[in-house]
mmCIF file of C-alpha atoms in Angstrom:
data_model
loop_
_atom_site.group_PDB
_atom_site.id
_atom_site.type_symbol
_atom_site.label_atom_id
_atom_site.label_comp_id
_atom_site.label_asym_id
_atom_site.label_seq_id
_atom_site.Cartn_x
_atom_site.Cartn_y
_atom_site.Cartn_z
ATOM 1 C CA ALA A 649 9.606 12.232 -12.151
ATOM 2 C CA GLN A 650 8.437 9.108 -10.728
ATOM 3 C CA LYS A 651 9.760 8.573 -7.359
ATOM 4 C CA ILE A 652 9.324 4.911 -7.134
ATOM 5 C CA THR A 653 10.422 2.698 -10.434
ATOM 6 C CA GLN A 654 9.907 -0.764 -10.950
ATOM 7 C CA THR A 655 11.433 -1.513 -14.352
ATOM 8 C CA GLN A 656 9.951 -5.270 -14.494
ATOM 9 C CA PRO A 657 6.433 -5.821 -15.203
ATOM 10 C CA GLY A 658 7.327 -9.612 -15.099
ATOM 11 C CA MET A 659 9.586 -12.065 -13.780
ATOM 12 C CA PHE A 660 9.642 -15.604 -13.835
ATOM 13 C CA VAL A 661 11.516 -18.339 -11.540
ATOM 14 C CA GLN A 662 11.907 -21.495 -11.230
ATOM 15 C CA GLU A 663 10.623 -23.174 -7.791
ATOM 16 C CA LYS A 664 13.325 -23.257 -5.111
ATOM 17 C CA GLU A 665 15.487 -20.699 -6.892
ATOM 18 C CA ALA A 666 16.428 -17.225 -5.926
ATOM 19 C CA VAL A 667 14.912 -14.101 -7.774
ATOM 20 C CA THR A 668 15.631 -10.533 -7.222
ATOM 21 C CA LEU A 669 12.807 -7.767 -7.895
ATOM 22 C CA ASP A 670 14.256 -4.365 -8.658
ATOM 23 C CA CYS A 671 13.137 -0.998 -7.077
ATOM 24 C CA THR A 672 14.763 2.515 -7.594
ATOM 25 C CA TYR A 673 13.499 5.553 -5.974
ATOM 26 C CA ASP A 674 13.922 9.445 -6.064
ATOM 27 C CA THR A 675 14.232 11.494 -3.200
ATOM 28 C CA SER A 676 16.062 14.369 -1.868
ATOM 29 C CA ASP A 677 14.673 13.643 1.508
ATOM 30 C CA PRO A 678 17.562 12.384 3.913
ATOM 31 C CA SER A 679 14.901 10.470 6.224
ATOM 32 C CA TYR A 680 12.592 7.968 4.477
ATOM 33 C CA GLY A 681 11.409 4.435 4.540
ATOM 34 C CA LEU A 682 11.092 1.684 1.837
ATOM 35 C CA PHE A 683 8.690 -0.876 1.996
ATOM 36 C CA TRP A 684 7.651 -4.216 0.084
ATOM 37 C CA TYR A 685 4.447 -5.273 -0.120
ATOM 38 C CA LYS A 686 2.893 -8.626 -2.022
ATOM 39 C CA GLN A 687 -0.286 -8.886 -3.584
ATOM 40 C CA PRO A 688 -1.526 -12.437 -4.254
ATOM 41 C CA SER A 689 -4.335 -13.027 -6.657
ATOM 42 C CA SER A 690 -6.748 -12.907 -3.932
ATOM 43 C CA GLY A 691 -6.279 -9.008 -3.668
ATOM 44 C CA GLU A 692 -4.902 -8.281 -0.141
ATOM 45 C CA MET A 693 -1.896 -6.519 0.597
ATOM 46 C CA ILE A 694 0.622 -8.273 2.608
ATOM 47 C CA PHE A 695 3.557 -6.197 4.108
ATOM 48 C CA LEU A 696 6.727 -8.072 3.667
ATOM 49 C CA ILE A 697 9.744 -6.129 4.757
ATOM 50 C CA TYR A 698 10.929 -2.528 5.727
ATOM 51 C CA GLN A 699 14.520 -0.458 5.317
ATOM 52 C CA GLY A 700 14.982 2.831 7.060
ATOM 53 C CA SER A 701 17.410 5.218 5.522
ATOM 54 C CA TYR A 702 19.523 5.353 8.418
ATOM 55 C CA ASP A 703 19.744 1.725 8.854
ATOM 56 C CA GLN A 704 23.279 0.069 8.335
ATOM 57 C CA GLN A 705 22.422 -3.123 7.546
ATOM 58 C CA ASN A 706 20.118 -4.684 4.917
ATOM 59 C CA ALA A 707 16.882 -5.905 6.295
ATOM 60 C CA THR A 708 15.826 -9.631 6.564
ATOM 61 C CA GLU A 709 12.627 -11.160 7.154
ATOM 62 C CA GLY A 710 12.633 -15.150 6.864
ATOM 63 C CA ARG A 711 13.226 -15.711 3.133
ATOM 64 C CA TYR A 712 13.030 -11.808 2.069
ATOM 65 C CA SER A 713 15.751 -9.687 2.081
ATOM 66 C CA LEU A 714 16.135 -6.024 0.919
ATOM 67 C CA ASN A 715 19.376 -5.231 -0.986
ATOM 68 C CA PHE A 716 19.596 -1.645 0.113
ATOM 69 C CA GLN A 717 22.294 0.513 -1.797
ATOM 70 C CA LYS A 718 21.611 4.047 -0.764
ATOM 71 C CA ALA A 719 24.156 5.785 -3.064
ATOM 72 C CA ARG A 720 22.455 4.223 -6.288
ATOM 73 C CA LYS A 721 18.836 4.747 -4.895
ATOM 74 C CA SER A 722 17.773 1.360 -5.303
ATOM 75 C CA ALA A 723 15.783 -1.241 -2.770
ATOM 76 C CA ASN A 724 15.548 -4.601 -4.472
ATOM 77 C CA LEU A 725 13.760 -7.268 -3.194
ATOM 78 C CA VAL A 726 15.381 -10.599 -2.614
ATOM 79 C CA ILE A 727 13.414 -13.738 -2.307
ATOM 80 C CA SER A 728 15.321 -16.876 -1.678
ATOM 81 C CA ALA A 729 14.109 -20.651 -2.179
ATOM 82 C CA SER A 730 10.781 -19.345 -4.129
ATOM 83 C CA GLN A 731 7.786 -21.126 -3.717
ATOM 84 C CA LEU A 732 4.848 -21.588 -5.652
ATOM 85 C CA GLY A 733 2.770 -19.415 -3.143
ATOM 86 C CA ASP A 734 5.351 -16.745 -3.983
ATOM 87 C CA SER A 735 3.405 -16.105 -7.139
ATOM 88 C CA ALA A 736 1.731 -12.798 -6.851
ATOM 89 C CA MET A 737 2.252 -8.844 -7.532
ATOM 90 C CA TYR A 738 4.721 -7.185 -5.858
ATOM 91 C CA PHE A 739 5.190 -3.318 -4.802
ATOM 92 C CA CYS A 740 7.868 -1.540 -3.431
ATOM 93 C CA ALA A 741 6.916 1.721 -1.940
ATOM 94 C CA MET A 742 8.483 4.825 -0.193
ATOM 95 C CA ARG A 743 7.352 6.907 2.782
ATOM 96 C CA GLU A 744 9.376 10.590 2.876
ATOM 97 C CA ASN A 745 9.522 12.113 6.142
ATOM 98 C CA ALA A 746 9.446 15.458 4.175
ATOM 99 C CA GLY A 747 10.526 17.800 7.490
ATOM 100 C CA GLY A 748 7.304 16.244 9.015
ATOM 101 C CA THR A 749 5.049 16.897 6.538
ATOM 102 C CA SER A 750 4.335 13.702 4.704
ATOM 103 C CA TYR A 751 1.840 12.473 7.347
ATOM 104 C CA GLY A 752 2.658 8.759 6.386
ATOM 105 C CA LYS A 753 1.775 8.955 2.792
ATOM 106 C CA LEU A 754 3.223 5.751 1.046
ATOM 107 C CA THR A 755 4.279 6.395 -2.745
ATOM 108 C CA PHE A 756 3.970 3.153 -4.562
ATOM 109 C CA GLY A 757 5.790 1.724 -7.582
ATOM 110 C CA GLN A 758 4.053 0.062 -10.306
ATOM 111 C CA GLY A 759 4.641 -3.478 -9.301
ATOM 112 C CA THR A 760 5.960 -6.374 -10.700
ATOM 113 C CA ILE A 761 4.081 -9.430 -11.304
ATOM 114 C CA LEU A 762 6.262 -12.784 -9.924
ATOM 115 C CA THR A 763 5.361 -16.205 -11.565
ATOM 116 C CA VAL A 764 7.077 -19.198 -9.846
ATOM 117 C CA HIS A 765 7.183 -22.307 -11.987
ATOM 118 C CA PRO A 766 7.226 -25.735 -10.586
ATOM 119 C CA ASP B 1028 -9.374 -11.574 15.237
ATOM 120 C CA THR B 1029 -8.766 -9.651 11.775
ATOM 121 C CA ALA B 1030 -6.316 -7.027 12.352
ATOM 122 C CA VAL B 1031 -7.910 -4.246 9.452
ATOM 123 C CA SER B 1032 -11.531 -5.196 8.356
ATOM 124 C CA GLN B 1033 -13.264 -3.679 5.660
ATOM 125 C CA THR B 1034 -16.964 -4.042 4.555
ATOM 126 C CA PRO B 1035 -18.316 -4.719 2.072
ATOM 127 C CA LYS B 1036 -15.723 -7.069 -0.072
ATOM 128 C CA TYR B 1037 -17.601 -6.287 -3.315
ATOM 129 C CA LEU B 1038 -19.859 -3.003 -4.125
ATOM 130 C CA VAL B 1039 -21.715 -3.348 -7.491
ATOM 131 C CA THR B 1040 -23.953 -0.148 -7.574
ATOM 132 C CA GLN B 1041 -25.191 2.228 -10.389
ATOM 133 C CA MET B 1042 -23.986 5.614 -11.578
ATOM 134 C CA GLY B 1043 -25.385 8.298 -9.374
ATOM 135 C CA ASN B 1044 -25.914 6.343 -5.925
ATOM 136 C CA ASP B 1045 -24.324 7.202 -2.621
ATOM 137 C CA LYS B 1046 -22.431 4.326 -0.971
ATOM 138 C CA SER B 1047 -20.117 3.940 2.013
ATOM 139 C CA ILE B 1048 -17.230 1.287 2.851
ATOM 140 C CA LYS B 1049 -16.568 0.673 6.271
ATOM 141 C CA CYS B 1050 -13.124 0.234 8.026
ATOM 142 C CA GLU B 1051 -12.274 -1.138 11.304
ATOM 143 C CA GLN B 1052 -8.768 -1.706 13.125
ATOM 144 C CA ASN B 1053 -8.234 -3.854 16.243
ATOM 145 C CA LEU B 1054 -4.839 -3.007 16.488
ATOM 146 C CA GLY B 1055 -4.912 -0.198 18.931
ATOM 147 C CA HIS B 1056 -2.979 1.958 16.039
ATOM 148 C CA ASP B 1057 -3.745 6.119 15.962
ATOM 149 C CA THR B 1058 -3.297 6.449 12.053
ATOM 150 C CA MET B 1059 -5.701 5.131 9.315
ATOM 151 C CA TYR B 1060 -5.442 5.571 5.886
ATOM 152 C CA TRP B 1061 -7.499 5.503 2.515
ATOM 153 C CA TYR B 1062 -5.758 4.213 -0.615
ATOM 154 C CA LYS B 1063 -7.279 3.615 -4.239
ATOM 155 C CA GLN B 1064 -6.149 0.875 -6.714
ATOM 156 C CA ASP B 1065 -6.991 1.644 -10.164
ATOM 157 C CA SER B 1066 -7.531 -0.843 -13.008
ATOM 158 C CA LYS B 1067 -4.070 -0.994 -13.616
ATOM 159 C CA LYS B 1068 -3.123 -1.597 -9.959
ATOM 160 C CA PHE B 1069 -1.356 1.942 -9.335
ATOM 161 C CA LEU B 1070 -2.040 2.467 -5.636
ATOM 162 C CA LYS B 1071 -2.418 6.103 -4.532
ATOM 163 C CA ILE B 1072 -3.288 7.516 -1.012
ATOM 164 C CA MET B 1073 -6.523 9.385 -0.884
ATOM 165 C CA PHE B 1074 -6.797 10.431 2.813
ATOM 166 C CA SER B 1075 -5.198 9.794 5.836
ATOM 167 C CA TYR B 1076 -6.671 10.276 9.554
ATOM 168 C CA ASN B 1077 -4.616 10.698 12.941
ATOM 169 C CA ASN B 1078 -6.707 10.340 16.154
ATOM 170 C CA LYS B 1079 -9.789 10.945 13.986
ATOM 171 C CA GLU B 1080 -8.238 13.950 12.579
ATOM 172 C CA LEU B 1081 -8.122 14.321 8.780
ATOM 173 C CA ILE B 1082 -4.214 14.917 7.931
ATOM 174 C CA ILE B 1083 -4.016 14.173 4.156
ATOM 175 C CA ASN B 1084 -6.784 15.170 1.547
ATOM 176 C CA GLU B 1085 -5.040 13.921 -1.380
ATOM 177 C CA THR B 1086 -6.612 16.080 -4.230
ATOM 178 C CA VAL B 1087 -9.625 13.845 -4.198
ATOM 179 C CA PRO B 1088 -13.133 15.141 -5.371
ATOM 180 C CA ASN B 1089 -15.398 15.876 -2.586
ATOM 181 C CA ARG B 1090 -17.575 13.327 -3.587
ATOM 182 C CA PHE B 1091 -15.543 11.191 -1.206
ATOM 183 C CA SER B 1092 -15.665 11.990 2.348
ATOM 184 C CA PRO B 1093 -14.208 10.327 5.250
ATOM 185 C CA LYS B 1094 -15.384 10.153 8.675
ATOM 186 C CA SER B 1095 -13.782 8.669 11.565
ATOM 187 C CA PRO B 1096 -16.262 8.150 14.623
ATOM 188 C CA ASP B 1097 -13.334 6.859 16.625
ATOM 189 C CA LYS B 1098 -9.456 5.891 15.954
ATOM 190 C CA ALA B 1099 -10.442 2.502 15.513
ATOM 191 C CA HIS B 1100 -12.948 3.075 12.554
ATOM 192 C CA LEU B 1101 -12.470 5.130 9.528
ATOM 193 C CA ASN B 1102 -15.384 5.019 7.039
ATOM 194 C CA LEU B 1103 -15.663 6.272 3.381
ATOM 195 C CA HIS B 1104 -18.362 7.642 1.859
ATOM 196 C CA ILE B 1105 -18.927 8.159 -1.871
ATOM 197 C CA ASN B 1106 -21.758 10.517 -3.342
ATOM 198 C CA SER B 1107 -23.224 10.560 -6.563
ATOM 199 C CA LEU B 1108 -20.821 7.549 -7.843
ATOM 200 C CA GLU B 1109 -19.222 7.887 -11.597
ATOM 201 C CA LEU B 1110 -17.783 5.148 -13.814
ATOM 202 C CA GLY B 1111 -14.469 6.314 -13.169
ATOM 203 C CA ASP B 1112 -14.858 5.575 -9.053
ATOM 204 C CA SER B 1113 -14.575 1.917 -10.195
ATOM 205 C CA ALA B 1114 -11.325 0.748 -8.194
ATOM 206 C CA VAL B 1115 -10.412 -1.340 -5.163
ATOM 207 C CA TYR B 1116 -9.923 0.764 -2.097
ATOM 208 C CA PHE B 1117 -7.855 -0.294 0.524
ATOM 209 C CA CYS B 1118 -8.165 0.729 4.203
ATOM 210 C CA ALA B 1119 -4.733 0.677 6.347
ATOM 211 C CA SER B 1120 -3.625 1.608 9.495
ATOM 212 C CA SER B 1121 -0.284 2.540 11.256
ATOM 213 C CA TRP B 1122 0.905 2.677 14.989
ATOM 214 C CA THR B 1123 2.067 6.564 14.400
ATOM 215 C CA ILE B 1124 1.572 9.108 11.156
ATOM 216 C CA SER B 1125 5.173 9.424 10.509
ATOM 217 C CA THR B 1126 7.530 6.244 10.887
ATOM 218 C CA ASP B 1127 5.533 3.047 11.047
ATOM 219 C CA THR B 1128 4.816 0.131 8.727
ATOM 220 C CA GLN B 1129 1.137 0.189 7.313
ATOM 221 C CA TYR B 1130 -1.102 -2.832 7.488
ATOM 222 C CA PHE B 1131 -3.808 -3.079 4.917
ATOM 223 C CA GLY B 1132 -7.192 -4.365 5.104
ATOM 224 C CA PRO B 1133 -8.557 -6.622 2.546
ATOM 225 C CA GLY B 1134 -9.707 -4.253 -0.022
ATOM 226 C CA THR B 1135 -13.186 -3.308 -1.215
ATOM 227 C CA ARG B 1136 -13.848 -3.888 -5.018
ATOM 228 C CA LEU B 1137 -16.681 -1.068 -6.122
ATOM 229 C CA THR B 1138 -17.831 -1.652 -9.624
ATOM 230 C CA VAL B 1139 -19.794 1.327 -10.968
ATOM 231 C CA LEU B 1140 -22.323 0.784 -13.791
#
């Protein structure tokens, strides 16, 4: 079974509107971290936001927020007030603690290509 | 003042050659990683090093050999390159091995002809 699933290969949004990118995960580890990264067409991987499994509140970073629903095992990224520069591929990733044996390994989803229209 | 840097950015070479990719981080992090992104954009970890010690070797062919001369550098040497090695290779680093955000370098696009 896939550990991280991003079911939307592509998403479109109008400039200035909000968009939600879906991410579901699968783990039996009580301690884990969830990350979102942005990969623009230039190719670099840019860290956006982090949510720990024990965090009580949803993470926010500027226009990015993470809608963390632990019981549903979902960690959706919400981008508010989309900008043309938000057009990129977005990856959800998980780091499991695995009793201290995961050694920092990130497992990535397949990615979602977001296109922002003017 | 780039945080995680990689050289070269592009590498085009013939099958059978040996090549190296260098990675340096100036963040003072203890842990460094190599990831491979294939043609379908799927990212998978290859190695992680913590304080110059190999921690993860994720079933990578032994033609790939990472080397960490110090905790700020993690190089990737690839012997006998094959067509299937064509990919983008990302270096990343984090403060510790277990709980911190990983920051990625710009990537090295390797093309094997």
